PDB file of C-alpha atoms in Angstrom:
ATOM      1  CA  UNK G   1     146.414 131.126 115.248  1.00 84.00           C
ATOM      2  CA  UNK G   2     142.757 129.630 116.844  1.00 80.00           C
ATOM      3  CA  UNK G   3     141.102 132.634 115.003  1.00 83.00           C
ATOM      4  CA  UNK G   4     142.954 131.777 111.258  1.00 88.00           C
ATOM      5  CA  UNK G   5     142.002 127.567 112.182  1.00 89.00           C
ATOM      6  CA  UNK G   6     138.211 128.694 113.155  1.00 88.00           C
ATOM      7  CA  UNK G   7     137.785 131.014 109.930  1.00 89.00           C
ATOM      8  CA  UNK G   8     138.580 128.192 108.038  1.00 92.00           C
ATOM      9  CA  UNK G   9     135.663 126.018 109.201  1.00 90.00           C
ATOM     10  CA  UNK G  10     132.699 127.263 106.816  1.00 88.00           C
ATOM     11  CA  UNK G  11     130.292 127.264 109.442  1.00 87.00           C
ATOM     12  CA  UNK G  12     132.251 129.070 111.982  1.00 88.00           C
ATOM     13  CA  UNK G  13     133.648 131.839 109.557  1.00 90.00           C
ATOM     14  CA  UNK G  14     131.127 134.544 109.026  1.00 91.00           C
ATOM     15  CA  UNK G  15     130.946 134.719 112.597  1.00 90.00           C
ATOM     16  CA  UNK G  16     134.129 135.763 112.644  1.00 89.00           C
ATOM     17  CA  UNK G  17     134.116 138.396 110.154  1.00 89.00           C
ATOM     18  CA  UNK G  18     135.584 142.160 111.332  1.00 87.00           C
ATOM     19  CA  UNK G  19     132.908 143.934 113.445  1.00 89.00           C
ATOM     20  CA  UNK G  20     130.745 140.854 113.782  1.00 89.00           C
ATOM     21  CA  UNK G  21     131.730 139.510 117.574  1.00 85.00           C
ATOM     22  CA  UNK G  22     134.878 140.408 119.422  1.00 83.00           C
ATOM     23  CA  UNK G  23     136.827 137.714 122.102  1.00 81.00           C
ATOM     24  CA  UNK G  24     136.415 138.278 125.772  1.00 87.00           C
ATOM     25  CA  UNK G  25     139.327 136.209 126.671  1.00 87.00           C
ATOM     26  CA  UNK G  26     141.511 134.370 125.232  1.00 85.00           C
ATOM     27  CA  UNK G  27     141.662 131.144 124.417  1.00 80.00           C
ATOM     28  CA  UNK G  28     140.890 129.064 126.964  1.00 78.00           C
ATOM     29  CA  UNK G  29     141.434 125.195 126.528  1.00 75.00           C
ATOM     30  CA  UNK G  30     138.902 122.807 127.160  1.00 69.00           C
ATOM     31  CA  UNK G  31     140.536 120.871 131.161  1.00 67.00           C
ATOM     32  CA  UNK G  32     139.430 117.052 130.139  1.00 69.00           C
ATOM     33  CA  UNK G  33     138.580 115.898 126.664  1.00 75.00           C
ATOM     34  CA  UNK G  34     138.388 112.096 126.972  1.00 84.00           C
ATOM     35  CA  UNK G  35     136.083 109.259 127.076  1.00 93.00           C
ATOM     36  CA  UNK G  36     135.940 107.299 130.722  1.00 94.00           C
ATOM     37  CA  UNK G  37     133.382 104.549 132.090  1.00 95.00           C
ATOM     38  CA  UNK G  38     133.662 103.366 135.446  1.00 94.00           C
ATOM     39  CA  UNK G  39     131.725 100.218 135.623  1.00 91.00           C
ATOM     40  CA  UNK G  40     130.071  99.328 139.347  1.00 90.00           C
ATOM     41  CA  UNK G  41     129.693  95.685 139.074  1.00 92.00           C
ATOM     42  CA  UNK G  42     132.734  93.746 138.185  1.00 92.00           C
ATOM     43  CA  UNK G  43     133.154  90.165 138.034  1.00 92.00           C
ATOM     44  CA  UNK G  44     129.118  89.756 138.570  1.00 89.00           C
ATOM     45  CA  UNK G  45     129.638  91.981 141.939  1.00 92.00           C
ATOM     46  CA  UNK G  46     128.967  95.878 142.754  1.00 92.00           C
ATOM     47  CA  UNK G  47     132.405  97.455 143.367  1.00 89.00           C
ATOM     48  CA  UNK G  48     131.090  99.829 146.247  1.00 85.00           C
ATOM     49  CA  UNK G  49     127.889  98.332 147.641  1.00 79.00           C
ATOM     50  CA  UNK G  50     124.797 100.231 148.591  1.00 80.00           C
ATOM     51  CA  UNK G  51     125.961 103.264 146.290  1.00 87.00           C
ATOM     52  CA  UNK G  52     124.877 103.907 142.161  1.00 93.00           C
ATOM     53  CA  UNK G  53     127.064 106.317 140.776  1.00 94.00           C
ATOM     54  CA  UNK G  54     125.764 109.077 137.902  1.00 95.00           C
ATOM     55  CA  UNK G  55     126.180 111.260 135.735  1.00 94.00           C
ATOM     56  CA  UNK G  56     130.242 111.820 135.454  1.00 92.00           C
ATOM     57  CA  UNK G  57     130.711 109.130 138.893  1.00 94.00           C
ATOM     58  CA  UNK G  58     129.944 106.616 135.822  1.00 96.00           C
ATOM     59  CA  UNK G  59     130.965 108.085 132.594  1.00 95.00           C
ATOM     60  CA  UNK G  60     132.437 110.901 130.970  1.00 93.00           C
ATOM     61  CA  UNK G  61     132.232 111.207 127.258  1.00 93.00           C
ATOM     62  CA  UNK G  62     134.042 113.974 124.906  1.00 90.00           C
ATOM     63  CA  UNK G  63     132.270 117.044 125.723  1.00 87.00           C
ATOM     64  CA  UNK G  64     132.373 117.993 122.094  1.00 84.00           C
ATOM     65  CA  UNK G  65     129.613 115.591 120.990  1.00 86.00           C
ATOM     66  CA  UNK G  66     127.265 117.388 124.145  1.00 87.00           C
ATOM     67  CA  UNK G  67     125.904 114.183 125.332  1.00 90.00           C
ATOM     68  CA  UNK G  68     127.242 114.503 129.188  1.00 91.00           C
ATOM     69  CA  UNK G  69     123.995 116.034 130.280  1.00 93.00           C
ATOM     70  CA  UNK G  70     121.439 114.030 128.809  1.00 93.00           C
ATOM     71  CA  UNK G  71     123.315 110.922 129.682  1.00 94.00           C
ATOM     72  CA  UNK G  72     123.457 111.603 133.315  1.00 96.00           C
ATOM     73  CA  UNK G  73     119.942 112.457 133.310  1.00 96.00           C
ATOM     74  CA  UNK G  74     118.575 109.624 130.799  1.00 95.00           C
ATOM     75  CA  UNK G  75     120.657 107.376 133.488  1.00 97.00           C
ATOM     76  CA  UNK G  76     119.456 108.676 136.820  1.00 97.00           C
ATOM     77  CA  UNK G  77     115.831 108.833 136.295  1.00 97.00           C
ATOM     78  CA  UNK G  78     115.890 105.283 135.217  1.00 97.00           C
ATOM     79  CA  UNK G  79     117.794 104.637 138.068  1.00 97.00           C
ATOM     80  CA  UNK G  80     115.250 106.254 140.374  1.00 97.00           C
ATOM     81  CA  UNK G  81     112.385 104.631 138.582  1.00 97.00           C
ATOM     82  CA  UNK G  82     114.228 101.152 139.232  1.00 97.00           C
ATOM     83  CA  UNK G  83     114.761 102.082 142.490  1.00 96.00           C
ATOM     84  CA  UNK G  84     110.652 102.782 142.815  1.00 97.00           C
ATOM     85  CA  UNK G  85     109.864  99.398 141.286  1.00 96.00           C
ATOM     86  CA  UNK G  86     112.267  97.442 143.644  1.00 94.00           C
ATOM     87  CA  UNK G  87     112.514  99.452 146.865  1.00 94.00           C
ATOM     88  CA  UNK G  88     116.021  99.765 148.603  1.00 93.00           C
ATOM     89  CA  UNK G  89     116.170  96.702 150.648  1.00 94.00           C
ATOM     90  CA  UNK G  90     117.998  95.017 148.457  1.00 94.00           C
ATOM     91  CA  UNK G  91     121.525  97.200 147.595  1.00 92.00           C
ATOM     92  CA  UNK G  92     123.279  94.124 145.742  1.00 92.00           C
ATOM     93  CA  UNK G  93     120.362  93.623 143.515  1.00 93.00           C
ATOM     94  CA  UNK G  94     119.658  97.346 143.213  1.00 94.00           C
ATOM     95  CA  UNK G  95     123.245  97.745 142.183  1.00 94.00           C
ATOM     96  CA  UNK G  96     123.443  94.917 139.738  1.00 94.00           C
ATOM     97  CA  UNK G  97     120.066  96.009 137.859  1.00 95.00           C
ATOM     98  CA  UNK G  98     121.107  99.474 137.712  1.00 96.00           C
ATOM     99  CA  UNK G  99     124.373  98.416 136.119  1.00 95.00           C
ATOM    100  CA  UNK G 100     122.281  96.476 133.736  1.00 95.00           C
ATOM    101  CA  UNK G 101     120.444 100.088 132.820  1.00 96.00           C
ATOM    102  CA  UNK G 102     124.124 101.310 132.469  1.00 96.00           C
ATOM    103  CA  UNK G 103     124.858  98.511 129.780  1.00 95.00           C
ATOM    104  CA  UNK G 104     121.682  99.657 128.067  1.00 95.00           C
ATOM    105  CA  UNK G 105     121.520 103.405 128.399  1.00 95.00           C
ATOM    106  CA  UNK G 106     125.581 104.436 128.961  1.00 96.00           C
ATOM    107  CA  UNK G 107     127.615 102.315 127.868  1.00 96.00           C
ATOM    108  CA  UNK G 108     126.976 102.367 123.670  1.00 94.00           C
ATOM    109  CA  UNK G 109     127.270 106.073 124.108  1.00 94.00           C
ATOM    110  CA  UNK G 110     130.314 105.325 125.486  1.00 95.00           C
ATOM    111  CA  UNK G 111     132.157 103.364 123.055  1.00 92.00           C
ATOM    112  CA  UNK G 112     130.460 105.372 120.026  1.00 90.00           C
ATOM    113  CA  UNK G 113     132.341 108.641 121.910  1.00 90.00           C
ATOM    114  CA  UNK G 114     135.449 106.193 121.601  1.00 91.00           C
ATOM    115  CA  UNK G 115     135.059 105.040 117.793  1.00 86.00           C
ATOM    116  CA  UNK G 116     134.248 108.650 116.925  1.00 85.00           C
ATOM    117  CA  UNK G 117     137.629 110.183 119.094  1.00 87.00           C
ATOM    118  CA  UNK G 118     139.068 107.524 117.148  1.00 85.00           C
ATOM    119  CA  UNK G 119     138.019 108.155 113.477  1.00 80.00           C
ATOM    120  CA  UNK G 120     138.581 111.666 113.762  1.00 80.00           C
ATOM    121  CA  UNK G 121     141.883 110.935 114.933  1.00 81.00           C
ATOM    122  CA  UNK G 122     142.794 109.324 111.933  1.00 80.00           C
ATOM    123  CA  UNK G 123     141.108 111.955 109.187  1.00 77.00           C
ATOM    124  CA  UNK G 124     143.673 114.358 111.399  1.00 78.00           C
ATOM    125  CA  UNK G 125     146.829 111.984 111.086  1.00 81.00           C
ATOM    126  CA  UNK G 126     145.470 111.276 107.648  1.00 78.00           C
ATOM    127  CA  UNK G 127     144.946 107.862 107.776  1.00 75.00           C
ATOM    128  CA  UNK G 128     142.158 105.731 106.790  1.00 65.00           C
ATOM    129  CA  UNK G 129     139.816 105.795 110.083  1.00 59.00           C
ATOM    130  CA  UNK G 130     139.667 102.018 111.612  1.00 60.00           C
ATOM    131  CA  UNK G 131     135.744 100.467 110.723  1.00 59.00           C
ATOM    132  CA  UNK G 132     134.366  97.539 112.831  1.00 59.00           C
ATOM    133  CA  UNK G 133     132.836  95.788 109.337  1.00 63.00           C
ATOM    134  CA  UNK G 134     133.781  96.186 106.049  1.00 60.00           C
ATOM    135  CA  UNK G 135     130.550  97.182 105.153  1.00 63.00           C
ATOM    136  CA  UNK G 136     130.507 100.057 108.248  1.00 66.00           C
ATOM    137  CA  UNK G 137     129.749 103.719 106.992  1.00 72.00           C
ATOM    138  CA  UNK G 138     131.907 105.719 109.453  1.00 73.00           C
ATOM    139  CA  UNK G 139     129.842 108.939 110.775  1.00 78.00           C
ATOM    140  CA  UNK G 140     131.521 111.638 108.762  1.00 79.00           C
ATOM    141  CA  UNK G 141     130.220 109.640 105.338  1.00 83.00           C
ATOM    142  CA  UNK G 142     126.813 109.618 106.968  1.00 86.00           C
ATOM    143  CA  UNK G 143     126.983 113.336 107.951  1.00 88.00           C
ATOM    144  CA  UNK G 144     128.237 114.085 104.415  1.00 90.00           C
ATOM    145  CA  UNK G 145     124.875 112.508 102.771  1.00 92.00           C
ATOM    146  CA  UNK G 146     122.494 113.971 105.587  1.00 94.00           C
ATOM    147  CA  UNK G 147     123.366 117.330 103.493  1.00 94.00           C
ATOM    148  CA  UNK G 148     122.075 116.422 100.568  1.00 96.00           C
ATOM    149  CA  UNK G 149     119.119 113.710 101.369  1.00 96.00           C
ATOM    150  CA  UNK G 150     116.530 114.240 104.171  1.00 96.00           C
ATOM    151  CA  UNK G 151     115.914 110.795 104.991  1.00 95.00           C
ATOM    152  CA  UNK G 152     119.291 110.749 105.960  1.00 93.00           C
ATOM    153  CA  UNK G 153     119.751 113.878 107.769  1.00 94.00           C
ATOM    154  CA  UNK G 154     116.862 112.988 109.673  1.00 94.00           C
ATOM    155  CA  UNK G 155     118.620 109.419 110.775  1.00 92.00           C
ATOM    156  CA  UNK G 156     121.457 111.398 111.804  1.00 91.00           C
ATOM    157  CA  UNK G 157     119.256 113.822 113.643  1.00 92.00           C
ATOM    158  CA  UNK G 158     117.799 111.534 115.665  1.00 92.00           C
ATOM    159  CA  UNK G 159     120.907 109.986 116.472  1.00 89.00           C
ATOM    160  CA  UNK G 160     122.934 113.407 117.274  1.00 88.00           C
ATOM    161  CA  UNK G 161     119.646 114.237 119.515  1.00 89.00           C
ATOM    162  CA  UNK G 162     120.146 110.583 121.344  1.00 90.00           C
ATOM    163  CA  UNK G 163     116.584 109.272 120.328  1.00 91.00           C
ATOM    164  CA  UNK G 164     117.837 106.336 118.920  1.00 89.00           C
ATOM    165  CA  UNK G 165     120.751 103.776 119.582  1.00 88.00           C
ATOM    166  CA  UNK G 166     124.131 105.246 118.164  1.00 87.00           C
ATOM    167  CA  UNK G 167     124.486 102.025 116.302  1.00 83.00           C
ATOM    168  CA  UNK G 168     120.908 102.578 114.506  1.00 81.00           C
ATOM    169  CA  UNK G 169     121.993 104.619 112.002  1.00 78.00           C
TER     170      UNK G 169
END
């Protein structure tokens, strides 16, 4: 049944064509698929103080838009250049600007991982996906122009490879 679903995906198909590649396994599903932020400062104070949590200790995204990675590692060396600047004397301060990095740097990935789950959730239920404006091009539109006008493609390019806000597009 996976094999009949992933030859229907154009992209996926000739790569499944007889003598091409052969499983190893089989299927094996994907543990966690879901979008989680654990925020460190609550109510204007750190929820664990002396400690910055990273990488997947803050927020986990779906793994299917591959973000995980660069997230964590966007996150912690801003955290450690923070840390530099300020010194560690401080840990309330320390955590309170590195949850303001978070905000910046996490966080919009976060909810775009969200608003994504959710539009594709709808095209699957075949409903009308939910838009913040009524103006809003949801990402599938977007990704369906990038394929036939480069300034386009290369918006969504740089927004796929996390070099711009997810909301710049």
């Amino acid at each position: 049944v996976f094999t009949a679903a992933a030859c229907a995906h154009a992209g996926i198909a000739p790569w499944l064509e007889a003598g091409m590649c052969e499983p190893v396994s089989d299927v094996l599903r994907w543990p966690v698929c879901e979008n989680r932020y654990r925020p460190a400062v609550v109510s204007g104070m750190p929820t664990v103080a002396g400690t910055v949590a990273v990488g997947d200790a803050l927020c986990t995204t779906n793994p299917t838009y591959t973000r995980g990675m660069s997230l964590a590692m966007r996150y912690a060396y801003a955290v450690a250049d923070l840390a530099h600047r300020q010194g560690l004397d401080d840990p309330l301060r320390l955590a309170i600007d590195a949850d303001a990095l978070a905000q910046r740097l996490v966080r919009p990935w976060h909810a775009d991982s969200v608003a994504q789950d959710r539009a594709r959730r709808a095209v699957w239920a075949e409903q009308l996906p939910v838009v913040q404006h009524p103006d809003a091009i949801a990402l599938p539109q977007i990704a369906a122009a990038a394929r036939h006008d480069a300034v386009v493609w290369h918006a969504l390019a740089r927004r796929t490879g996390m070099l711009e806000d997810p909301s710049a597009i």
